[in-house]
Short mmCIF file of C-alpha atoms in Angstrom, two decimals:
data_model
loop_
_atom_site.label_atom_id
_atom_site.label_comp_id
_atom_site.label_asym_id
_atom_site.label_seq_id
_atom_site.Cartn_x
_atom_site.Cartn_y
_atom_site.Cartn_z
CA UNK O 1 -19.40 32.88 38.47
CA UNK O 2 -22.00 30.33 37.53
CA UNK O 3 -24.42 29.45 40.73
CA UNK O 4 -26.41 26.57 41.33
CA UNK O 5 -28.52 25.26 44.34
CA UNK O 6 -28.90 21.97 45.36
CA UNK O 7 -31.07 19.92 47.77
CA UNK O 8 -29.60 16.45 47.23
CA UNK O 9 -26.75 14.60 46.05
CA UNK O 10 -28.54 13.28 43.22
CA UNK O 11 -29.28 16.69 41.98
CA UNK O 12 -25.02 16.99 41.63
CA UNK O 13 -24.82 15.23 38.14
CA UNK O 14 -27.27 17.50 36.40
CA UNK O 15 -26.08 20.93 38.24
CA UNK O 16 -23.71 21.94 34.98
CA UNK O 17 -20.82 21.22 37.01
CA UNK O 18 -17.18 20.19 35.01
CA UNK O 19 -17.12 15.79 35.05
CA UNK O 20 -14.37 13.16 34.28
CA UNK O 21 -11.21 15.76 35.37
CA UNK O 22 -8.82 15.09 38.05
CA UNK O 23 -9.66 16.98 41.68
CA UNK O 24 -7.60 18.56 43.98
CA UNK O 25 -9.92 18.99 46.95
CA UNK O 26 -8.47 22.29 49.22
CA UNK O 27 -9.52 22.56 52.76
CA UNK O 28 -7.97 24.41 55.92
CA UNK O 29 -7.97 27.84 57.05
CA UNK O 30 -10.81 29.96 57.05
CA UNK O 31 -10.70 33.13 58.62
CA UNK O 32 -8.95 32.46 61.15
CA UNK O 33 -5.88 31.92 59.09
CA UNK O 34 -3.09 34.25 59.70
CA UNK O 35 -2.91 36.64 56.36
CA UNK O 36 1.10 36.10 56.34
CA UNK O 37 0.04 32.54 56.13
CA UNK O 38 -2.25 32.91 53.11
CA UNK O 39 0.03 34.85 51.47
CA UNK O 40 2.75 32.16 51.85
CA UNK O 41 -0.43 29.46 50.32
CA UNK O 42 -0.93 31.93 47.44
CA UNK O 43 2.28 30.96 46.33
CA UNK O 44 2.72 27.51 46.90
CA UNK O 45 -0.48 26.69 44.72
CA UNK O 46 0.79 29.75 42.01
CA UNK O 47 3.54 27.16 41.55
CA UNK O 48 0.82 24.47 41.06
CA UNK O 49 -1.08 25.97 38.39
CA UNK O 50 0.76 25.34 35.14
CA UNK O 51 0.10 21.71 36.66
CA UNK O 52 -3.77 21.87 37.32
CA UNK O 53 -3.85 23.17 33.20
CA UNK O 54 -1.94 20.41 32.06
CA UNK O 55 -3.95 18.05 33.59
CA UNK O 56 -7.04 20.38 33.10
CA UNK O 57 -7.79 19.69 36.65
CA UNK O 58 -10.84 20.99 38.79
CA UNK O 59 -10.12 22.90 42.35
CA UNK O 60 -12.83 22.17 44.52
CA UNK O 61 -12.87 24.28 48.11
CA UNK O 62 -14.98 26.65 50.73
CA UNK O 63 -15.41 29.09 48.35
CA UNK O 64 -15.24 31.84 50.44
CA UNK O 65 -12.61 34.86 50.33
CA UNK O 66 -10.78 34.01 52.98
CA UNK O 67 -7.99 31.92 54.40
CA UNK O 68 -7.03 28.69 51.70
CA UNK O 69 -9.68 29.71 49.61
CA UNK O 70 -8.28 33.72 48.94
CA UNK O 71 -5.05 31.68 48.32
CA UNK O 72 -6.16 29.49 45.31
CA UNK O 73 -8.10 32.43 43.88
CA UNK O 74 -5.42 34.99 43.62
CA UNK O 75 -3.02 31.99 42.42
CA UNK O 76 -5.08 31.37 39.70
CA UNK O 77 -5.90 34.79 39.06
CA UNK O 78 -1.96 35.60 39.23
CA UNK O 79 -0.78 32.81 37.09
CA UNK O 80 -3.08 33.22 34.42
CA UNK O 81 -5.19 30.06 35.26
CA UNK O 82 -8.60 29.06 33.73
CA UNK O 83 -8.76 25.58 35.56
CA UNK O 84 -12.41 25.32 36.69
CA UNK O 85 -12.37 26.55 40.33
CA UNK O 86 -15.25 25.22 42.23
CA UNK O 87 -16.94 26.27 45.75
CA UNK O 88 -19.18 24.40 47.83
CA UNK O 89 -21.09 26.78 50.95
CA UNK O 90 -23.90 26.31 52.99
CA UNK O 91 -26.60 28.54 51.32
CA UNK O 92 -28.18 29.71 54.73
CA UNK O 93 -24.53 31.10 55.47
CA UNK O 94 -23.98 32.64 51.97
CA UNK O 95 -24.79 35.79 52.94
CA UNK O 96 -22.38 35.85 55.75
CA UNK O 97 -19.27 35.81 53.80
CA UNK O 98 -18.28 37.02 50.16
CA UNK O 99 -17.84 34.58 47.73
CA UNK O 100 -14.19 34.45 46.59
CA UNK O 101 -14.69 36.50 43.33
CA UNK O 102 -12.11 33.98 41.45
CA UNK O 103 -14.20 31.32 41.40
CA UNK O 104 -15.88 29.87 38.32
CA UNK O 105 -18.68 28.03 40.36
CA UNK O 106 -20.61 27.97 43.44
CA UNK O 107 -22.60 24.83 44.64
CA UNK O 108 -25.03 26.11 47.38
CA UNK O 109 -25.69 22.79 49.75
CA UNK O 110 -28.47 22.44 52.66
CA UNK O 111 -27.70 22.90 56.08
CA UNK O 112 -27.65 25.70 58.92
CA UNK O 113 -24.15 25.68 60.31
CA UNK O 114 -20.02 26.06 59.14
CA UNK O 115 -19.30 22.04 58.98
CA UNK O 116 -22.37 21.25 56.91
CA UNK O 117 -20.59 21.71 53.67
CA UNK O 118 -18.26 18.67 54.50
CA UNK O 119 -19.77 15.80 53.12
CA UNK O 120 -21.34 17.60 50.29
CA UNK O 121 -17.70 19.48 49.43
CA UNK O 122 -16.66 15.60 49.26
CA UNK O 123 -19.22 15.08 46.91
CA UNK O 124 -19.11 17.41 44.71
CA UNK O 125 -15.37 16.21 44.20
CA UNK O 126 -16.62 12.90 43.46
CA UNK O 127 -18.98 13.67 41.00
CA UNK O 128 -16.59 16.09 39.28
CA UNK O 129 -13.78 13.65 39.09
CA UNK O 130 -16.24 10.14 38.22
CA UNK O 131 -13.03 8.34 37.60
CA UNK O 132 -10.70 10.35 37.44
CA UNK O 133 -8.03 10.49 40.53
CA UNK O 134 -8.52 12.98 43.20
CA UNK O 135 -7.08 14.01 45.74
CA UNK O 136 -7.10 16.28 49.44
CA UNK O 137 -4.59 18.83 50.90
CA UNK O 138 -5.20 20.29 54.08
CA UNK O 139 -3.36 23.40 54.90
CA UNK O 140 -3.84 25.45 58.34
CA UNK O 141 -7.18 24.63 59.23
CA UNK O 142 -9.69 24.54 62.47
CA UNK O 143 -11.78 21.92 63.84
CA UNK O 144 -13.91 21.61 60.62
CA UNK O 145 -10.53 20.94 58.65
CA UNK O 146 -10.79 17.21 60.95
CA UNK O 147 -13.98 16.65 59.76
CA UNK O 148 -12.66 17.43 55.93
CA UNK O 149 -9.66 14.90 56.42
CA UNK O 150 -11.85 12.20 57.47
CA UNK O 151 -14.61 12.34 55.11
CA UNK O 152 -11.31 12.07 52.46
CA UNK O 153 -10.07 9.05 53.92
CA UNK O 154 -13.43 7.55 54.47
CA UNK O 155 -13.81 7.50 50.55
CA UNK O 156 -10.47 6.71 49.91
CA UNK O 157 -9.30 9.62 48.23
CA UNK O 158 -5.60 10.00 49.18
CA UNK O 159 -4.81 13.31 52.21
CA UNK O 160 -2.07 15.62 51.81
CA UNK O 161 -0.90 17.34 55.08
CA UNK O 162 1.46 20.88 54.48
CA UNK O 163 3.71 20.46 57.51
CA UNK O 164 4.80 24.02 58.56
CA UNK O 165 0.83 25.64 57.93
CA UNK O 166 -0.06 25.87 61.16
CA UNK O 167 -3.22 24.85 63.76
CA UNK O 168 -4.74 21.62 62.29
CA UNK O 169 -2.20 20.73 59.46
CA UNK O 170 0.73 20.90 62.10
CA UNK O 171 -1.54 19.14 64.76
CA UNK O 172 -2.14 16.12 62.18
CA UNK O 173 1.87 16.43 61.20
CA UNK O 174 2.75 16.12 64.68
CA UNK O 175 0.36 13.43 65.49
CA UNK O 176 -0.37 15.68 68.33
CA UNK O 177 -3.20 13.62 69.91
CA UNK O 178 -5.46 10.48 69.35
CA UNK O 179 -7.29 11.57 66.87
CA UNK O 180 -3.98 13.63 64.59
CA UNK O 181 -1.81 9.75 65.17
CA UNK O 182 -4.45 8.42 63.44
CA UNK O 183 -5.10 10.55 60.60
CA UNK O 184 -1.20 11.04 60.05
CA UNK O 185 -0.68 7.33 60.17
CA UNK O 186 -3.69 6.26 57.32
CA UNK O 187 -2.21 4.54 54.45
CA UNK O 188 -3.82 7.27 52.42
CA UNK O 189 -2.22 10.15 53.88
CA UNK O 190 0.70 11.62 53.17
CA UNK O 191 2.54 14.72 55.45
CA UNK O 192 4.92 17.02 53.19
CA UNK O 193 6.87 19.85 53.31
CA UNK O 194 5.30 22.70 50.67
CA UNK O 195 8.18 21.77 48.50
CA UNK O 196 6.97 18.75 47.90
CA UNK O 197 3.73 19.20 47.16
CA UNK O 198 4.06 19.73 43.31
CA UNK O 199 5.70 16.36 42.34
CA UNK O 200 3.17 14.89 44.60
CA UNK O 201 0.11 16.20 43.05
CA UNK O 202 1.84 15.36 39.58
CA UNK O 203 2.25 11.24 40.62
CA UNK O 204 -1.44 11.33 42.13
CA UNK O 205 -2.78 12.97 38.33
CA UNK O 206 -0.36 10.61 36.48
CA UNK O 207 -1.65 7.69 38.45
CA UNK O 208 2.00 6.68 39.66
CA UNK O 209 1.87 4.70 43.32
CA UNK O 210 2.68 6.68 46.42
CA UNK O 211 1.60 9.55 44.26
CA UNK O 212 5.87 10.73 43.84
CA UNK O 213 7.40 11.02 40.91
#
């Protein structure tokens, strides 16, 4: 796992990380993630991973082993993949959780609390994809997994929401309050069932509208 430290966002383009590949951006569930519920995740994105070569696509996430990050590491690791896998974490928290030990990279970011990474998680997607399409899914997920869905939407790049994950995901699905209507009803975001997620991620790579095949 390479490791690299950063103090700004103009430091991203020279930190050695992977540029000009499409992003999937994973956020959600953390530790307080049911493990049934990763293990479910582990093999919805298994099934995505033949599709993240093709398109030799860059995952970028938490990068701790827990919750929707342990799920995209052991998929990869189980299906054989050697798509860049990419994790952003505060580096005065690093010591508080293991680094998920499938993960090519880790971008250390400033800050003091969990939330900090958000805007710099976003970023690092950015810089990795230039202009290349991107993209979001939120599965499970707290009240830092809001904060992820918004910075997606405030830079445009398109939101999927897993109905049927639980806590934040189902919250947004549901439009449960004020602030779930609106992120379920951006043009930009789209709610699906896991099943769906594949052909989605496929349209979004392939550039086709609406992201469908």
């Amino acid at each position: 796992m390479e490791t690299v430290r950063v103090g700004s966002g103009a430091e991203l383009g020279g930190a050695g990380l992977p540029s000009g590949r499409p992003v999937l951006v994973l956020v959600g569930g953390a530790d307080g993630m049911p493990a049934d519920d990763v293990d479910r995740l582990e093999r919805v994105l298994r099934d995505l991973v033949p599709l993240l070569e093709r398109h030799r696509a860059v995952v970028v996430d938490g990068g701790t082993d827990v919750g929707v990050m342990r799920a995209v590491g052991r998929a990869r690791a189980t299906a054989g993949g050697v798509f860049p896998l990419v994790g952003v974490i505060v580096e005065a928290l690093a010591g508080q959780a293991e680094a998920e030990p499938n993960h090519t990279h880790l971008v250390l970011v400033p800050g003091s609390a969990w939330g900090d990474e958000v805007a710099w998680l976003a970023e690092v997607a950015a810089v990795v994809a230039g202009p290349r399409p991107s993209l979001t899914v939120l599965a499970n997920g707290g009240a830092v997994a809001f904060d992820d869905a918004e910075q997606s939407l405030r830079l445009d790049r398109p939101l999927v929401v897993l109905r049927g994950t639980g806590r934040t995901a189902d919250a947004i699905a549901g439009g449960a309050d004020e602030r779930s209507a609106t992120l379920a009803g951006s043009p930009l975001t789209a709610v699906l069932d896991a099943e769906e997620l594949r052909a989605h991620v496929e349209g979004v790579f392939s550039g086709r509208p609406g992201g469908s095949g």
